[in-house]
Short mmCIF file of C-alpha atoms and ligand atoms in Angstrom, two decimals:
data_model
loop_
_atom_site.label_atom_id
_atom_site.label_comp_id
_atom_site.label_asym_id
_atom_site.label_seq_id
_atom_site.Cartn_x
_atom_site.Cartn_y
_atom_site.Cartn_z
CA UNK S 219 95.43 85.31 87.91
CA UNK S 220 99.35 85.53 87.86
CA UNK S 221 99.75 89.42 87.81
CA UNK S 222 103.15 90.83 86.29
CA UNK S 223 104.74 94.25 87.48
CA UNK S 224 107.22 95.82 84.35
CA UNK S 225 110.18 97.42 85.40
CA UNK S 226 111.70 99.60 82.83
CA UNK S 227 114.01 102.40 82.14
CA UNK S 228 113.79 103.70 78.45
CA UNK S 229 111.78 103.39 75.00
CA UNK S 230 109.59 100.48 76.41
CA UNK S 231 109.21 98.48 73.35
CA UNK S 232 109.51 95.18 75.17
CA UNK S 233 107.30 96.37 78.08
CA UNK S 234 104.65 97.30 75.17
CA UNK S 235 105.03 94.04 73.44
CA UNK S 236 104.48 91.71 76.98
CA UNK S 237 101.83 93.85 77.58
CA UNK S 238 100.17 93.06 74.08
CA UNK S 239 100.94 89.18 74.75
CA UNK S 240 99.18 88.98 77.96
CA UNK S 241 95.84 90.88 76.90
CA UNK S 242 92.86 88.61 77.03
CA UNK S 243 95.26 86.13 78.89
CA UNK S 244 93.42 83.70 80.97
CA UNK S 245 95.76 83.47 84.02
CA UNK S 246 98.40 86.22 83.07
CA UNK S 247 98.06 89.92 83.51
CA UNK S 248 100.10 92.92 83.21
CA UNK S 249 99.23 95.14 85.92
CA UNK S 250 101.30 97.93 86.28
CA UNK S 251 104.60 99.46 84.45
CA UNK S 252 107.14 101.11 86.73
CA UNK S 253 110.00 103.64 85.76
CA UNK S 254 112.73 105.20 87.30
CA UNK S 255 112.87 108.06 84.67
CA UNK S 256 110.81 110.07 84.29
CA UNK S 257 111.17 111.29 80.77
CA UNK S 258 110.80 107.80 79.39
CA UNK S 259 108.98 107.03 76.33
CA UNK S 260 107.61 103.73 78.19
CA UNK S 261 104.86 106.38 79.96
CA UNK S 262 103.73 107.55 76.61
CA UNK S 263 103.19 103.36 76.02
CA UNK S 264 101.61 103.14 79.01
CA UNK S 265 99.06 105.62 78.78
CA UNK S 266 98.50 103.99 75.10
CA UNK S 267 98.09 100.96 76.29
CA UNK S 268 95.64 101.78 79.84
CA UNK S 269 98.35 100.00 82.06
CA UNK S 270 98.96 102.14 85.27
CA UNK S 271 102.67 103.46 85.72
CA UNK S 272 104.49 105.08 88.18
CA UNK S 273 107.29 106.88 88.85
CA UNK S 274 109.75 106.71 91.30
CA UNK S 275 113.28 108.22 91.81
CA UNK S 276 116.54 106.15 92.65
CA UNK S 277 116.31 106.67 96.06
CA UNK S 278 112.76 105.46 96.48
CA UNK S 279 114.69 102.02 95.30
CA UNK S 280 117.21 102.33 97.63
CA UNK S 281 116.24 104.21 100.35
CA UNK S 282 112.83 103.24 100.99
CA UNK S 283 109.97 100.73 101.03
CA UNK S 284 108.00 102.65 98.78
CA UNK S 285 108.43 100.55 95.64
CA UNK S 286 108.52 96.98 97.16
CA UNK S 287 105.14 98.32 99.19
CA UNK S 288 103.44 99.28 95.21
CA UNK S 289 104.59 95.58 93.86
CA UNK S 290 103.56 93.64 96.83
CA UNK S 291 100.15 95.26 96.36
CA UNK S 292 100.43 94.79 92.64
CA UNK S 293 102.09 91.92 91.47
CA UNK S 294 103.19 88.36 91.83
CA UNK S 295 105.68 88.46 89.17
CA UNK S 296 108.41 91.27 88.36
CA UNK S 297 109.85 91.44 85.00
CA UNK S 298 112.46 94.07 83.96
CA UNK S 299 112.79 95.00 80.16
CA UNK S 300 115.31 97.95 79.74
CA UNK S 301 116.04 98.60 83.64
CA UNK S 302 119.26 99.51 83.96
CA UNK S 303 119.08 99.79 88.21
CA UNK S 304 120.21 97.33 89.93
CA UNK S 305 117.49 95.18 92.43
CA UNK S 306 117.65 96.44 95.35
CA UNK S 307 118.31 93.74 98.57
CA UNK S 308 114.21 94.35 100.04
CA UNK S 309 112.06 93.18 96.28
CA UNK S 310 115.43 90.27 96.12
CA UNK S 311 113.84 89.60 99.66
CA UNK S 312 110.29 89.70 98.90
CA UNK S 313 110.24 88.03 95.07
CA UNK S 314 113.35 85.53 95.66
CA UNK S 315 112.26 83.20 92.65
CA UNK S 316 110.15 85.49 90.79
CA UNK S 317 111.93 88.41 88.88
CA UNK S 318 113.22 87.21 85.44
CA UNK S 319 115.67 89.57 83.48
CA UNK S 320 116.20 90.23 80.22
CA UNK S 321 119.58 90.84 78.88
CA UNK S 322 120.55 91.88 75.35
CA UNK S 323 123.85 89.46 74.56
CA UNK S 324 124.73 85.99 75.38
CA UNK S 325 125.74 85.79 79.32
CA UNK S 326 127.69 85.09 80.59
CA UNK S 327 129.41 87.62 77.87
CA UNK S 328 129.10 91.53 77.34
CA UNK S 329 127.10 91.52 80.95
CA UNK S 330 127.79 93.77 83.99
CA UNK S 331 128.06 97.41 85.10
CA UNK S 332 127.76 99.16 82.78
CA UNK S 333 126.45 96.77 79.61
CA UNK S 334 123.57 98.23 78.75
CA UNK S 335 121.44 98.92 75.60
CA UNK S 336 123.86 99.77 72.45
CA UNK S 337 127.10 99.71 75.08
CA UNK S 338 126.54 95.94 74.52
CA UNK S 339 126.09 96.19 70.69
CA UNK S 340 128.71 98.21 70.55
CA UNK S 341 131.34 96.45 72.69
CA UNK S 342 130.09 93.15 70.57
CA UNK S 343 131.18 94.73 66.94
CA UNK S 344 134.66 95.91 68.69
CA UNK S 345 135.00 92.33 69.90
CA UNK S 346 134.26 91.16 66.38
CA UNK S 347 131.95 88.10 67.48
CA UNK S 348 130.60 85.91 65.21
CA UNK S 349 127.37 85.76 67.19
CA UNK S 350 124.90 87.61 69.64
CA UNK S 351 121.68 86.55 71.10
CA UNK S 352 119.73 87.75 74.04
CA UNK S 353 119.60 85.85 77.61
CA UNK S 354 116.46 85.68 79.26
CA UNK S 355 117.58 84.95 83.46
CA UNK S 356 116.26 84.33 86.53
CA UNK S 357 117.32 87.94 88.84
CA UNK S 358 119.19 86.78 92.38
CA UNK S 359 121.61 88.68 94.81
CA UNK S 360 124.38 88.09 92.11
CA UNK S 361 122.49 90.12 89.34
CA UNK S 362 123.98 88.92 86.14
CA UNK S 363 124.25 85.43 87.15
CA UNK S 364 121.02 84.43 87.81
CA UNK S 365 119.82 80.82 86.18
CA UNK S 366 119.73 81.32 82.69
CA UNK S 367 116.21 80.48 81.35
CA UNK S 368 116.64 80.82 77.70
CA UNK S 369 118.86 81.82 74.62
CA UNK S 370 118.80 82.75 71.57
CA UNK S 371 121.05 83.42 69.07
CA UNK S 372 121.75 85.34 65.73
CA UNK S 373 125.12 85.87 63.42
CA UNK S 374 126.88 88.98 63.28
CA UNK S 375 128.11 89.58 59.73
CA UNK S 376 131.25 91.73 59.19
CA UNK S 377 129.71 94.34 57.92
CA UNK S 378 127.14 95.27 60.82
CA UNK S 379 127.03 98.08 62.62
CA UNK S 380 125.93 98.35 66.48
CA UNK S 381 122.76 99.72 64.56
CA UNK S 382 122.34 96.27 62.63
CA UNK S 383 122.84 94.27 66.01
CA UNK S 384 120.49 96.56 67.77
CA UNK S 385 117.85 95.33 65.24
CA UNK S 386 118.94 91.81 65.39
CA UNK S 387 118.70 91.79 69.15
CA UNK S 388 115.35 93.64 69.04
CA UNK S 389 113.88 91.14 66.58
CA UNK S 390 115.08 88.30 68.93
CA UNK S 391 113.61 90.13 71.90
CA UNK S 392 110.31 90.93 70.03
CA UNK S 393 110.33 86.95 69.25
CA UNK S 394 111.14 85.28 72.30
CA UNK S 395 110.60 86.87 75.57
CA UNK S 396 106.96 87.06 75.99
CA UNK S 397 106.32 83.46 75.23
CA UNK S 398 109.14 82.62 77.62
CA UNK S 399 107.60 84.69 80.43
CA UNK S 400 104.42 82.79 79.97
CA UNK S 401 106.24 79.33 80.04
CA UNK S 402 108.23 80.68 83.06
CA UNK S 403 104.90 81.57 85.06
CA UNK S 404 103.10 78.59 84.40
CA UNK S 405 105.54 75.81 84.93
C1 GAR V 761 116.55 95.93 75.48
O1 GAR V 761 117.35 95.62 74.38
C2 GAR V 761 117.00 95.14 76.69
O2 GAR V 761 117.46 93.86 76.38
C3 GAR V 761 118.11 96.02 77.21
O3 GAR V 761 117.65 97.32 77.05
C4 GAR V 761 116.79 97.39 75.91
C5 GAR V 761 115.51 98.08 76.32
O4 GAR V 761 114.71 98.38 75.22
N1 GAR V 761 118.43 95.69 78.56
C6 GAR V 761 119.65 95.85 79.07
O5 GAR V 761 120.59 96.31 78.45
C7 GAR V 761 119.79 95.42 80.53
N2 GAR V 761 121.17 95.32 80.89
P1 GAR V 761 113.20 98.77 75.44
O6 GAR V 761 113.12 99.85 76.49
O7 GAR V 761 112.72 99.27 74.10
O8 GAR V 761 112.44 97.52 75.86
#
């Protein structure tokens, strides 16, 4: 069994929906859900779901082992939906080929510090573009830039809000990144 540890940082919804994908999986599992906030609505999901989650601070990332000690014991896989920290150096050490990111525009566009959630959306409308999509990527020392594994894209009409390209984007996500994880994994 491939075992997957979630990282995420808000709602959850795409945590919720890989962990819906992989139940009854025969050689994928979800096996834990880890937050840096701890207000997050991804707990409430967790406990829903009977996936075990945990809570660290920031400086547990940074400043100790403590997290890279829980995913070594956990996981083979690390998948962040919604976490908005960046990787620290020791998991980049540990899982070198084996963190895959998902990003909610089409990278190498709208990415970087501070692109996160509706900052994209909304920096996408300013911008006018034509076109969004999400960018599932591999996660190396370079965070944004990591191979691109897949794409997918959807029009923006003029008269969408950042609300309207939220839902767009969470459609695509919804869609697509499960089935990619899977196909990721297994290759
Ligand atoms: C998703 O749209 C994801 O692509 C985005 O945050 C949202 C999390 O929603 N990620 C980033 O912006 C990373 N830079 P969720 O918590 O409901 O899954």
């Amino acid at each position: 069994m491939k075992r997957i540890a979630i990282l995420a940082s808000g709602s959850g919804s795409n945590a919720e929906n890989i962990v819906q994908h992989f139940k009854n999986h025969p050689e994928i599992s979800v096996s834990c859900i880890v937050c840096n906030r701890r207000e997050a609505k991804v707990f409430e999901r967790a406990k829903k779901l009977q996936i075990p989650s945990y809570y660290f601070p920031k400086t547990d990332f940074y400043q100790t082992d403590k997290v890279l000690q829980l995913i070594k014991e956990e996981a083979d896989w690390i998948v962040l939906a919604g976490f908005l920290l960046k990787i620290p150096q020791n998991i980049l050490d540990v899982f070198p080929n084996n963190i895959i990111n998902i990003h909610p525009a089409l990278l190498p566009k709208f990415g970087g510090k501070g692109m996160y959630g509706m900052h994209v959306h909304k920096a996408v409308r300013e911008m006018n573009e034509p076109e969004t999509g999400i960018t599932i990527h591999m996660v190396n020392e370079n965070y944004d830039e990591g191979a691109v594994i897949y794409q997918a894209k959807t029009p923006v009409s003029k008269s969408d809000t950042p609300e309207d390209i939220a839902a767009k984007i969470h459609q695509l996500e919804q869609k697509y990144f499960p089935k990619v994880i899977e196909n990721t994994i297994l290759q």
